[in-house]
PDB file of C-alpha atoms in Angstrom:
ATOM      1  CA  MET A   1     -22.300  -3.954 -12.368  1.00  0.00           C
ATOM      2  CA  THR A   2     -22.218  -1.693  -9.333  1.00  0.00           C
ATOM      3  CA  THR A   3     -21.391  -2.709  -5.769  1.00  0.00           C
ATOM      4  CA  ASP A   4     -24.924  -2.121  -4.461  1.00  0.00           C
ATOM      5  CA  LYS A   5     -26.368  -4.305  -7.222  1.00  0.00           C
ATOM      6  CA  LEU A   6     -23.885  -7.112  -6.503  1.00  0.00           C
ATOM      7  CA  ALA A   7     -24.843  -6.904  -2.804  1.00  0.00           C
ATOM      8  CA  ALA A   8     -28.413  -7.779  -3.801  1.00  0.00           C
ATOM      9  CA  VAL A   9     -27.403 -10.878  -5.802  1.00  0.00           C
ATOM     10  CA  PRO A  10     -27.346 -14.148  -3.773  1.00  0.00           C
ATOM     11  CA  PRO A  11     -25.108 -15.467  -2.281  1.00  0.00           C
ATOM     12  CA  PHE A  12     -23.742 -11.963  -1.643  1.00  0.00           C
ATOM     13  CA  GLU A  13     -25.046  -9.849   1.227  1.00  0.00           C
ATOM     14  CA  PRO A  14     -24.333  -6.245   2.161  1.00  0.00           C
ATOM     15  CA  VAL A  15     -22.368  -5.501   5.319  1.00  0.00           C
ATOM     16  CA  VAL A  16     -21.382  -1.868   4.714  1.00  0.00           C
ATOM     17  CA  LEU A  17     -22.749   0.000   1.718  1.00  0.00           C
ATOM     18  CA  ALA A  18     -21.065   3.325   1.067  1.00  0.00           C
ATOM     19  CA  GLU A  19     -20.879   5.126  -2.274  1.00  0.00           C
ATOM     20  CA  SER A  20     -21.865   2.781  -5.097  1.00  0.00           C
ATOM     21  CA  ARG A  21     -18.901   1.861  -7.318  1.00  0.00           C
ATOM     22  CA  GLU A  22     -18.618   0.166 -10.681  1.00  0.00           C
ATOM     23  CA  ILE A  23     -16.861  -3.213 -10.422  1.00  0.00           C
ATOM     24  CA  THR A  24     -14.272  -3.460 -13.157  1.00  0.00           C
ATOM     25  CA  GLU A  25     -12.332  -6.570 -12.095  1.00  0.00           C
ATOM     26  CA  VAL A  26     -12.231  -9.319  -9.474  1.00  0.00           C
ATOM     27  CA  TYR A  27      -9.148  -9.865  -7.329  1.00  0.00           C
ATOM     28  CA  CYS A  28      -8.447 -12.606  -4.751  1.00  0.00           C
ATOM     29  CA  ALA A  29      -5.704 -12.371  -2.074  1.00  0.00           C
ATOM     30  CA  ASP A  30      -5.303 -12.475   1.697  1.00  0.00           C
ATOM     31  CA  LEU A  31      -1.833 -11.061   2.287  1.00  0.00           C
ATOM     32  CA  LEU A  32      -2.428  -7.357   2.704  1.00  0.00           C
ATOM     33  CA  SER A  33       0.844  -6.078   1.239  1.00  0.00           C
ATOM     34  CA  TRP A  34       0.335  -8.376  -1.721  1.00  0.00           C
ATOM     35  CA  ALA A  35      -3.179  -7.076  -2.238  1.00  0.00           C
ATOM     36  CA  MET A  36      -2.123  -3.468  -1.787  1.00  0.00           C
ATOM     37  CA  GLY A  37       0.527  -3.777  -4.459  1.00  0.00           C
ATOM     38  CA  ARG A  38      -1.623  -5.636  -6.949  1.00  0.00           C
ATOM     39  CA  ALA A  39      -5.361  -5.126  -6.376  1.00  0.00           C
ATOM     40  CA  PRO A  40      -6.611  -3.116  -9.352  1.00  0.00           C
ATOM     41  CA  GLU A  41      -8.463   0.139  -8.714  1.00  0.00           C
ATOM     42  CA  GLY A  42     -12.214  -0.502  -8.873  1.00  0.00           C
ATOM     43  CA  CYS A  43     -11.917  -4.238  -8.261  1.00  0.00           C
ATOM     44  CA  CYS A  44     -14.061  -6.451  -6.121  1.00  0.00           C
ATOM     45  CA  TRP A  45     -11.501  -7.823  -3.612  1.00  0.00           C
ATOM     46  CA  CYS A  46     -12.321 -11.321  -2.334  1.00  0.00           C
ATOM     47  CA  THR A  47     -10.564 -12.143   0.932  1.00  0.00           C
ATOM     48  CA  VAL A  48     -10.975 -13.658   4.389  1.00  0.00           C
ATOM     49  CA  MET A  49      -9.247 -10.713   6.082  1.00  0.00           C
ATOM     50  CA  GLY A  50     -11.870  -8.774   8.032  1.00  0.00           C
ATOM     51  CA  ASN A  51      -9.670  -6.577  10.182  1.00  0.00           C
ATOM     52  CA  VAL A  52      -9.114  -2.837  10.295  1.00  0.00           C
ATOM     53  CA  ASN A  53      -5.940  -3.112   8.213  1.00  0.00           C
ATOM     54  CA  ALA A  54      -7.834  -4.767   5.361  1.00  0.00           C
ATOM     55  CA  VAL A  55     -10.196  -1.790   5.349  1.00  0.00           C
ATOM     56  CA  ALA A  56      -7.221   0.585   5.226  1.00  0.00           C
ATOM     57  CA  VAL A  57      -5.734  -1.328   2.300  1.00  0.00           C
ATOM     58  CA  ALA A  58      -9.066  -1.288   0.447  1.00  0.00           C
ATOM     59  CA  SER A  59      -9.368   2.451   0.929  1.00  0.00           C
ATOM     60  CA  LEU A  60      -5.797   3.240  -0.128  1.00  0.00           C
ATOM     61  CA  ALA A  61      -5.847   0.902  -3.121  1.00  0.00           C
ATOM     62  CA  ASP A  62      -9.258   2.350  -4.038  1.00  0.00           C
ATOM     63  CA  VAL A  63     -10.988  -0.982  -4.554  1.00  0.00           C
ATOM     64  CA  ALA A  64     -14.726  -0.926  -5.287  1.00  0.00           C
ATOM     65  CA  ALA A  65     -15.601  -3.371  -2.499  1.00  0.00           C
ATOM     66  CA  ILE A  66     -14.237  -5.975  -0.141  1.00  0.00           C
ATOM     67  CA  VAL A  67     -16.054  -9.307  -0.371  1.00  0.00           C
ATOM     68  CA  LEU A  68     -15.540 -11.268   2.851  1.00  0.00           C
ATOM     69  CA  CYS A  69     -15.586 -14.920   1.845  1.00  0.00           C
ATOM     70  CA  ASP A  70     -15.921 -18.301   3.523  1.00  0.00           C
ATOM     71  CA  GLY A  71     -18.062 -16.795   6.266  1.00  0.00           C
ATOM     72  CA  ALA A  72     -15.135 -14.706   7.572  1.00  0.00           C
ATOM     73  CA  ALA A  73     -16.176 -12.128  10.143  1.00  0.00           C
ATOM     74  CA  LEU A  74     -15.705  -8.381  10.050  1.00  0.00           C
ATOM     75  CA  ASP A  75     -14.648  -7.137  13.464  1.00  0.00           C
ATOM     76  CA  ALA A  76     -16.428  -4.154  15.021  1.00  0.00           C
ATOM     77  CA  GLU A  77     -13.469  -1.809  14.689  1.00  0.00           C
ATOM     78  CA  ALA A  78     -13.120  -2.665  11.005  1.00  0.00           C
ATOM     79  CA  GLU A  79     -16.818  -2.073  10.390  1.00  0.00           C
ATOM     80  CA  ALA A  80     -16.633   1.341  12.045  1.00  0.00           C
ATOM     81  CA  LYS A  81     -13.577   2.229   9.954  1.00  0.00           C
ATOM     82  CA  ALA A  82     -15.296   1.072   6.761  1.00  0.00           C
ATOM     83  CA  ARG A  83     -18.274   3.334   7.470  1.00  0.00           C
ATOM     84  CA  GLN A  84     -15.961   6.238   8.291  1.00  0.00           C
ATOM     85  CA  GLN A  85     -13.807   5.779   5.176  1.00  0.00           C
ATOM     86  CA  GLY A  86     -16.641   4.863   2.829  1.00  0.00           C
ATOM     87  CA  VAL A  87     -15.455   1.342   1.996  1.00  0.00           C
ATOM     88  CA  ASN A  88     -18.092  -1.038   0.601  1.00  0.00           C
ATOM     89  CA  ILE A  89     -18.104  -4.472   2.252  1.00  0.00           C
ATOM     90  CA  LEU A  90     -20.122  -7.491   1.166  1.00  0.00           C
ATOM     91  CA  ARG A  91     -19.977 -11.020   2.478  1.00  0.00           C
ATOM     92  CA  CYS A  92     -20.755 -14.521   1.297  1.00  0.00           C
ATOM     93  CA  ALA A  93     -20.258 -18.067   2.560  1.00  0.00           C
ATOM     94  CA  LEU A  94     -18.439 -19.294  -0.554  1.00  0.00           C
ATOM     95  CA  PRO A  95     -14.686 -19.922  -0.547  1.00  0.00           C
ATOM     96  CA  VAL A  96     -12.570 -17.151  -2.056  1.00  0.00           C
ATOM     97  CA  PHE A  97     -12.202 -18.608  -5.553  1.00  0.00           C
ATOM     98  CA  GLU A  98     -15.881 -19.524  -5.877  1.00  0.00           C
ATOM     99  CA  ALA A  99     -16.908 -16.126  -4.555  1.00  0.00           C
ATOM    100  CA  GLY A 100     -14.679 -14.432  -7.109  1.00  0.00           C
ATOM    101  CA  LEU A 101     -16.135 -16.566  -9.855  1.00  0.00           C
ATOM    102  CA  ALA A 102     -19.692 -15.795  -8.712  1.00  0.00           C
ATOM    103  CA  ALA A 103     -18.914 -12.068  -8.615  1.00  0.00           C
ATOM    104  CA  ALA A 104     -17.344 -12.181 -12.077  1.00  0.00           C
ATOM    105  CA  ARG A 105     -20.377 -14.037 -13.470  1.00  0.00           C
ATOM    106  CA  ALA A 106     -22.819 -11.636 -11.830  1.00  0.00           C
ATOM    107  CA  ALA A 107     -20.891  -8.648 -13.176  1.00  0.00           C
ATOM    108  CA  GLY A 108     -20.428 -10.189 -16.621  1.00  0.00           C
ATOM    109  CA  LEU A 109     -16.645  -9.874 -16.453  1.00  0.00           C
ATOM    110  CA  TYR A 110     -14.026 -11.863 -18.367  1.00  0.00           C
ATOM    111  CA  GLY A 111     -16.590 -12.976 -20.917  1.00  0.00           C
ATOM    112  CA  LEU A 112     -18.571 -14.938 -18.284  1.00  0.00           C
TER     113      LEU A 112
ATOM    114  CA  MET B   1       0.498  26.162  -5.308  1.00  0.00           C
ATOM    115  CA  ALA B   2       3.243  26.361  -2.690  1.00  0.00           C
ATOM    116  CA  ALA B   3       4.409  23.091  -1.151  1.00  0.00           C
ATOM    117  CA  ILE B   4       2.394  21.927   1.835  1.00  0.00           C
ATOM    118  CA  ARG B   5       4.440  20.412   4.660  1.00  0.00           C
ATOM    119  CA  LEU B   6       2.864  17.742   6.815  1.00  0.00           C
ATOM    120  CA  ASN B   7       4.399  16.002   9.836  1.00  0.00           C
ATOM    121  CA  TYR B   8       3.186  12.730  11.274  1.00  0.00           C
ATOM    122  CA  ASP B   9       4.308  10.631  14.233  1.00  0.00           C
ATOM    123  CA  VAL B  10       3.771   6.900  13.812  1.00  0.00           C
ATOM    124  CA  PRO B  11       3.457   4.944  17.069  1.00  0.00           C
ATOM    125  CA  GLY B  12       5.259   1.621  17.423  1.00  0.00           C
ATOM    126  CA  ASP B  13       3.400  -1.696  17.573  1.00  0.00           C
ATOM    127  CA  ASP B  14      -0.018  -0.106  17.016  1.00  0.00           C
ATOM    128  CA  PHE B  15      -1.180  -1.591  13.744  1.00  0.00           C
ATOM    129  CA  THR B  16      -4.643  -0.114  14.036  1.00  0.00           C
ATOM    130  CA  ARG B  17      -3.286   3.443  14.033  1.00  0.00           C
ATOM    131  CA  ALA B  18      -0.721   2.796  11.313  1.00  0.00           C
ATOM    132  CA  GLY B  19      -2.405   4.134   8.209  1.00  0.00           C
ATOM    133  CA  GLU B  20      -3.565   7.430   9.659  1.00  0.00           C
ATOM    134  CA  ALA B  21      -0.872   9.418   7.843  1.00  0.00           C
ATOM    135  CA  SER B  22      -1.555   7.807   4.465  1.00  0.00           C
ATOM    136  CA  ALA B  23      -5.323   8.179   4.911  1.00  0.00           C
ATOM    137  CA  ASP B  24      -4.860  11.849   5.812  1.00  0.00           C
ATOM    138  CA  LEU B  25      -2.542  12.434   2.850  1.00  0.00           C
ATOM    139  CA  LYS B  26      -4.960  10.718   0.485  1.00  0.00           C
ATOM    140  CA  ALA B  27      -7.873  12.821   1.759  1.00  0.00           C
ATOM    141  CA  ARG B  28      -5.890  16.057   1.388  1.00  0.00           C
ATOM    142  CA  MET B  29      -4.711  15.173  -2.125  1.00  0.00           C
ATOM    143  CA  LYS B  30      -8.243  14.260  -3.140  1.00  0.00           C
ATOM    144  CA  LYS B  31      -9.526  17.567  -1.795  1.00  0.00           C
ATOM    145  CA  LEU B  32      -6.865  19.410  -3.799  1.00  0.00           C
ATOM    146  CA  GLY B  33      -7.931  17.584  -6.951  1.00  0.00           C
ATOM    147  CA  MET B  34      -4.632  15.747  -7.433  1.00  0.00           C
ATOM    148  CA  PRO B  35      -4.596  13.051 -10.143  1.00  0.00           C
ATOM    149  CA  SER B  36      -6.066   9.789  -8.852  1.00  0.00           C
ATOM    150  CA  GLU B  37      -3.198   7.565 -10.010  1.00  0.00           C
ATOM    151  CA  GLY B  38      -0.576   9.722  -8.269  1.00  0.00           C
ATOM    152  CA  LEU B  39      -2.758   9.863  -5.197  1.00  0.00           C
ATOM    153  CA  ARG B  40      -3.103   6.070  -5.131  1.00  0.00           C
ATOM    154  CA  ARG B  41       0.626   5.474  -5.597  1.00  0.00           C
ATOM    155  CA  ALA B  42       1.593   7.959  -2.880  1.00  0.00           C
ATOM    156  CA  ALA B  43      -0.969   6.592  -0.419  1.00  0.00           C
ATOM    157  CA  ILE B  44       0.115   2.968  -0.956  1.00  0.00           C
ATOM    158  CA  ALA B  45       3.833   3.767  -0.677  1.00  0.00           C
ATOM    159  CA  LEU B  46       3.270   5.773   2.497  1.00  0.00           C
ATOM    160  CA  TYR B  47       1.040   3.103   4.083  1.00  0.00           C
ATOM    161  CA  GLU B  48       3.706   0.463   3.542  1.00  0.00           C
ATOM    162  CA  GLY B  49       6.184   2.815   5.186  1.00  0.00           C
ATOM    163  CA  GLU B  50       3.893   3.392   8.143  1.00  0.00           C
ATOM    164  CA  ILE B  51       3.430  -0.338   8.654  1.00  0.00           C
ATOM    165  CA  ASN B  52       7.194  -0.864   8.500  1.00  0.00           C
ATOM    166  CA  LEU B  53       7.737   1.843  11.110  1.00  0.00           C
ATOM    167  CA  ALA B  54       5.162   0.211  13.403  1.00  0.00           C
ATOM    168  CA  ILE B  55       6.408  -3.355  12.902  1.00  0.00           C
ATOM    169  CA  HIS B  56      10.165  -2.987  12.788  1.00  0.00           C
ATOM    170  CA  ALA B  57      11.244   0.330  14.250  1.00  0.00           C
ATOM    171  CA  GLY B  58       9.084   0.985  17.297  1.00  0.00           C
ATOM    172  CA  GLY B  59       7.539   3.933  15.464  1.00  0.00           C
ATOM    173  CA  GLY B  60       9.008   6.910  13.689  1.00  0.00           C
ATOM    174  CA  GLN B  61       8.436  10.233  12.001  1.00  0.00           C
ATOM    175  CA  ILE B  62       7.125  11.160   8.563  1.00  0.00           C
ATOM    176  CA  LEU B  63       7.622  14.428   6.716  1.00  0.00           C
ATOM    177  CA  VAL B  64       5.493  14.987   3.617  1.00  0.00           C
ATOM    178  CA  GLU B  65       6.026  17.845   1.179  1.00  0.00           C
ATOM    179  CA  LEU B  66       3.150  18.084  -1.233  1.00  0.00           C
ATOM    180  CA  GLY B  67       3.576  20.210  -4.328  1.00  0.00           C
ATOM    181  CA  PRO B  68       1.540  20.752  -7.502  1.00  0.00           C
ATOM    182  CA  ASP B  69       3.403  18.128  -9.518  1.00  0.00           C
ATOM    183  CA  LYS B  70       4.944  15.786  -6.928  1.00  0.00           C
ATOM    184  CA  VAL B  71       4.843  14.578  -3.358  1.00  0.00           C
ATOM    185  CA  GLU B  72       8.003  13.865  -1.373  1.00  0.00           C
ATOM    186  CA  MET B  73       7.861  11.664   1.706  1.00  0.00           C
ATOM    187  CA  THR B  74      10.696  11.164   4.185  1.00  0.00           C
ATOM    188  CA  LEU B  75      10.368   8.470   6.845  1.00  0.00           C
ATOM    189  CA  THR B  76      12.831   8.453   9.717  1.00  0.00           C
ATOM    190  CA  ASP B  77      13.153   6.105  12.647  1.00  0.00           C
ATOM    191  CA  GLN B  78      15.528   5.393  15.512  1.00  0.00           C
ATOM    192  CA  GLY B  79      14.989   1.642  15.326  1.00  0.00           C
ATOM    193  CA  PRO B  80      17.474  -1.226  15.075  1.00  0.00           C
ATOM    194  CA  GLY B  81      18.448  -0.485  11.467  1.00  0.00           C
ATOM    195  CA  ILE B  82      18.665  -2.889   8.526  1.00  0.00           C
ATOM    196  CA  ALA B  83      21.671  -5.210   8.296  1.00  0.00           C
ATOM    197  CA  ASP B  84      21.373  -6.037   4.599  1.00  0.00           C
ATOM    198  CA  ILE B  85      19.387  -3.500   2.583  1.00  0.00           C
ATOM    199  CA  GLY B  86      19.720  -5.536  -0.633  1.00  0.00           C
ATOM    200  CA  LEU B  87      18.115  -8.539   1.064  1.00  0.00           C
ATOM    201  CA  ALA B  88      15.428  -6.408   2.694  1.00  0.00           C
ATOM    202  CA  MET B  89      14.504  -5.027  -0.736  1.00  0.00           C
ATOM    203  CA  SER B  90      13.892  -8.550  -2.128  1.00  0.00           C
ATOM    204  CA  GLU B  91      10.260  -9.475  -2.674  1.00  0.00           C
ATOM    205  CA  GLY B  92       9.199 -12.123  -0.163  1.00  0.00           C
ATOM    206  CA  TYR B  93      11.958 -11.517   2.385  1.00  0.00           C
ATOM    207  CA  SER B  94      10.509 -10.653   5.781  1.00  0.00           C
ATOM    208  CA  THR B  95      11.562 -10.591   9.416  1.00  0.00           C
ATOM    209  CA  ALA B  96       8.053  -9.804  10.677  1.00  0.00           C
ATOM    210  CA  PRO B  97       6.944 -11.751  13.775  1.00  0.00           C
ATOM    211  CA  ASP B  98       4.073 -14.278  13.680  1.00  0.00           C
ATOM    212  CA  GLU B  99       1.549 -11.927  15.325  1.00  0.00           C
ATOM    213  CA  VAL B 100       2.096  -9.442  12.492  1.00  0.00           C
ATOM    214  CA  ARG B 101       1.752 -12.180   9.866  1.00  0.00           C
ATOM    215  CA  SER B 102      -1.558 -13.216  11.399  1.00  0.00           C
ATOM    216  CA  LEU B 103      -2.859  -9.720  10.612  1.00  0.00           C
ATOM    217  CA  GLY B 104      -2.044 -10.227   6.924  1.00  0.00           C
ATOM    218  CA  PHE B 105       1.283  -8.402   6.848  1.00  0.00           C
ATOM    219  CA  GLY B 106       4.805  -9.781   6.711  1.00  0.00           C
ATOM    220  CA  ALA B 107       4.666 -10.927   3.087  1.00  0.00           C
ATOM    221  CA  GLY B 108       7.989  -9.262   2.413  1.00  0.00           C
ATOM    222  CA  MET B 109       6.404  -6.752   0.057  1.00  0.00           C
ATOM    223  CA  GLY B 110       6.706  -3.561   2.105  1.00  0.00           C
ATOM    224  CA  LEU B 111       9.960  -2.086   0.825  1.00  0.00           C
ATOM    225  CA  PRO B 112       9.491  -3.502  -2.708  1.00  0.00           C
ATOM    226  CA  ASN B 113       6.030  -1.903  -2.894  1.00  0.00           C
ATOM    227  CA  MET B 114       7.422   1.404  -1.627  1.00  0.00           C
ATOM    228  CA  LYS B 115      10.021   1.364  -4.397  1.00  0.00           C
ATOM    229  CA  ARG B 116       7.564   0.182  -7.048  1.00  0.00           C
ATOM    230  CA  TYR B 117       5.132   3.013  -6.394  1.00  0.00           C
ATOM    231  CA  SER B 118       7.787   5.744  -6.157  1.00  0.00           C
ATOM    232  CA  ASP B 119       9.481   7.547  -9.026  1.00  0.00           C
ATOM    233  CA  ASP B 120      12.488   8.109  -6.799  1.00  0.00           C
ATOM    234  CA  PHE B 121      13.351   5.899  -3.817  1.00  0.00           C
ATOM    235  CA  GLU B 122      16.345   6.120  -1.476  1.00  0.00           C
ATOM    236  CA  ILE B 123      17.062   4.189   1.685  1.00  0.00           C
ATOM    237  CA  GLU B 124      19.921   4.465   4.148  1.00  0.00           C
ATOM    238  CA  SER B 125      20.274   2.599   7.400  1.00  0.00           C
ATOM    239  CA  GLU B 126      22.756   2.159  10.208  1.00  0.00           C
ATOM    240  CA  LEU B 127      22.604  -0.719  12.652  1.00  0.00           C
ATOM    241  CA  GLY B 128      21.646   0.447  16.126  1.00  0.00           C
ATOM    242  CA  LYS B 129      20.842   3.977  14.929  1.00  0.00           C
ATOM    243  CA  GLY B 130      17.892   3.765  12.553  1.00  0.00           C
ATOM    244  CA  THR B 131      16.702   4.092   8.994  1.00  0.00           C
ATOM    245  CA  ARG B 132      15.756   6.910   6.641  1.00  0.00           C
ATOM    246  CA  VAL B 133      13.647   6.393   3.536  1.00  0.00           C
ATOM    247  CA  PHE B 134      12.939   9.044   0.910  1.00  0.00           C
ATOM    248  CA  MET B 135      10.218   8.590  -1.712  1.00  0.00           C
ATOM    249  CA  ARG B 136       9.069  10.946  -4.444  1.00  0.00           C
ATOM    250  CA  VAL B 137       5.944  10.388  -6.513  1.00  0.00           C
ATOM    251  CA  ASN B 138       5.537  12.582  -9.584  1.00  0.00           C
ATOM    252  CA  PHE B 139       2.072  13.384 -10.935  1.00  0.00           C
TER     253      PHE B 139
END
């Protein structure tokens, strides 16, 4: 499933839609250095970190999209950076694990 | 392709600007058609270095030499230096302040990630004088 298609599946909503990317895995983490070292390329990264550094990590680690979970906010500077760097950002109100599970189900990953 | 030399200054304590060098390097490598895995490894290693310079050293300098089959990155600072390099290289060890942790950093993964994503990694430090890190990523 692609990022733009996931953004259209409730409970996900688009925040920044850049180039559409294929979602190959789901990854959950909030510590940025942890995520940067381990988030797989092309993953859908579920986190509550909505700052400019999270956008930088997503861009450098080449994730398919950030999914802001638990109603976490994206600050204005981060949104501007995401548009500039072409980072897809979705949001949902679910906690991180449930959001990851919902994304994996929607994308048909891990046999779900 | 002859090596391309790039110089960056990283300001201290500005975590919003830290990342500009790695983003610029990534964009240049992408434009040159460098392999995506090498590009990703170099960008991640350099970003961790930039964050370390901003958090711990009050800023510093980066020299990048980009060739057809490798990229070499040298990070130099005039910060406080590292007392115990072996300890600093341990995953999970961090001296980052609370305000940095609240941004999502300070997990003690910076130096370990830099080493993990480099094919060659060297670090030397002197207390009160600063630290120099060399990283090479082969494509």
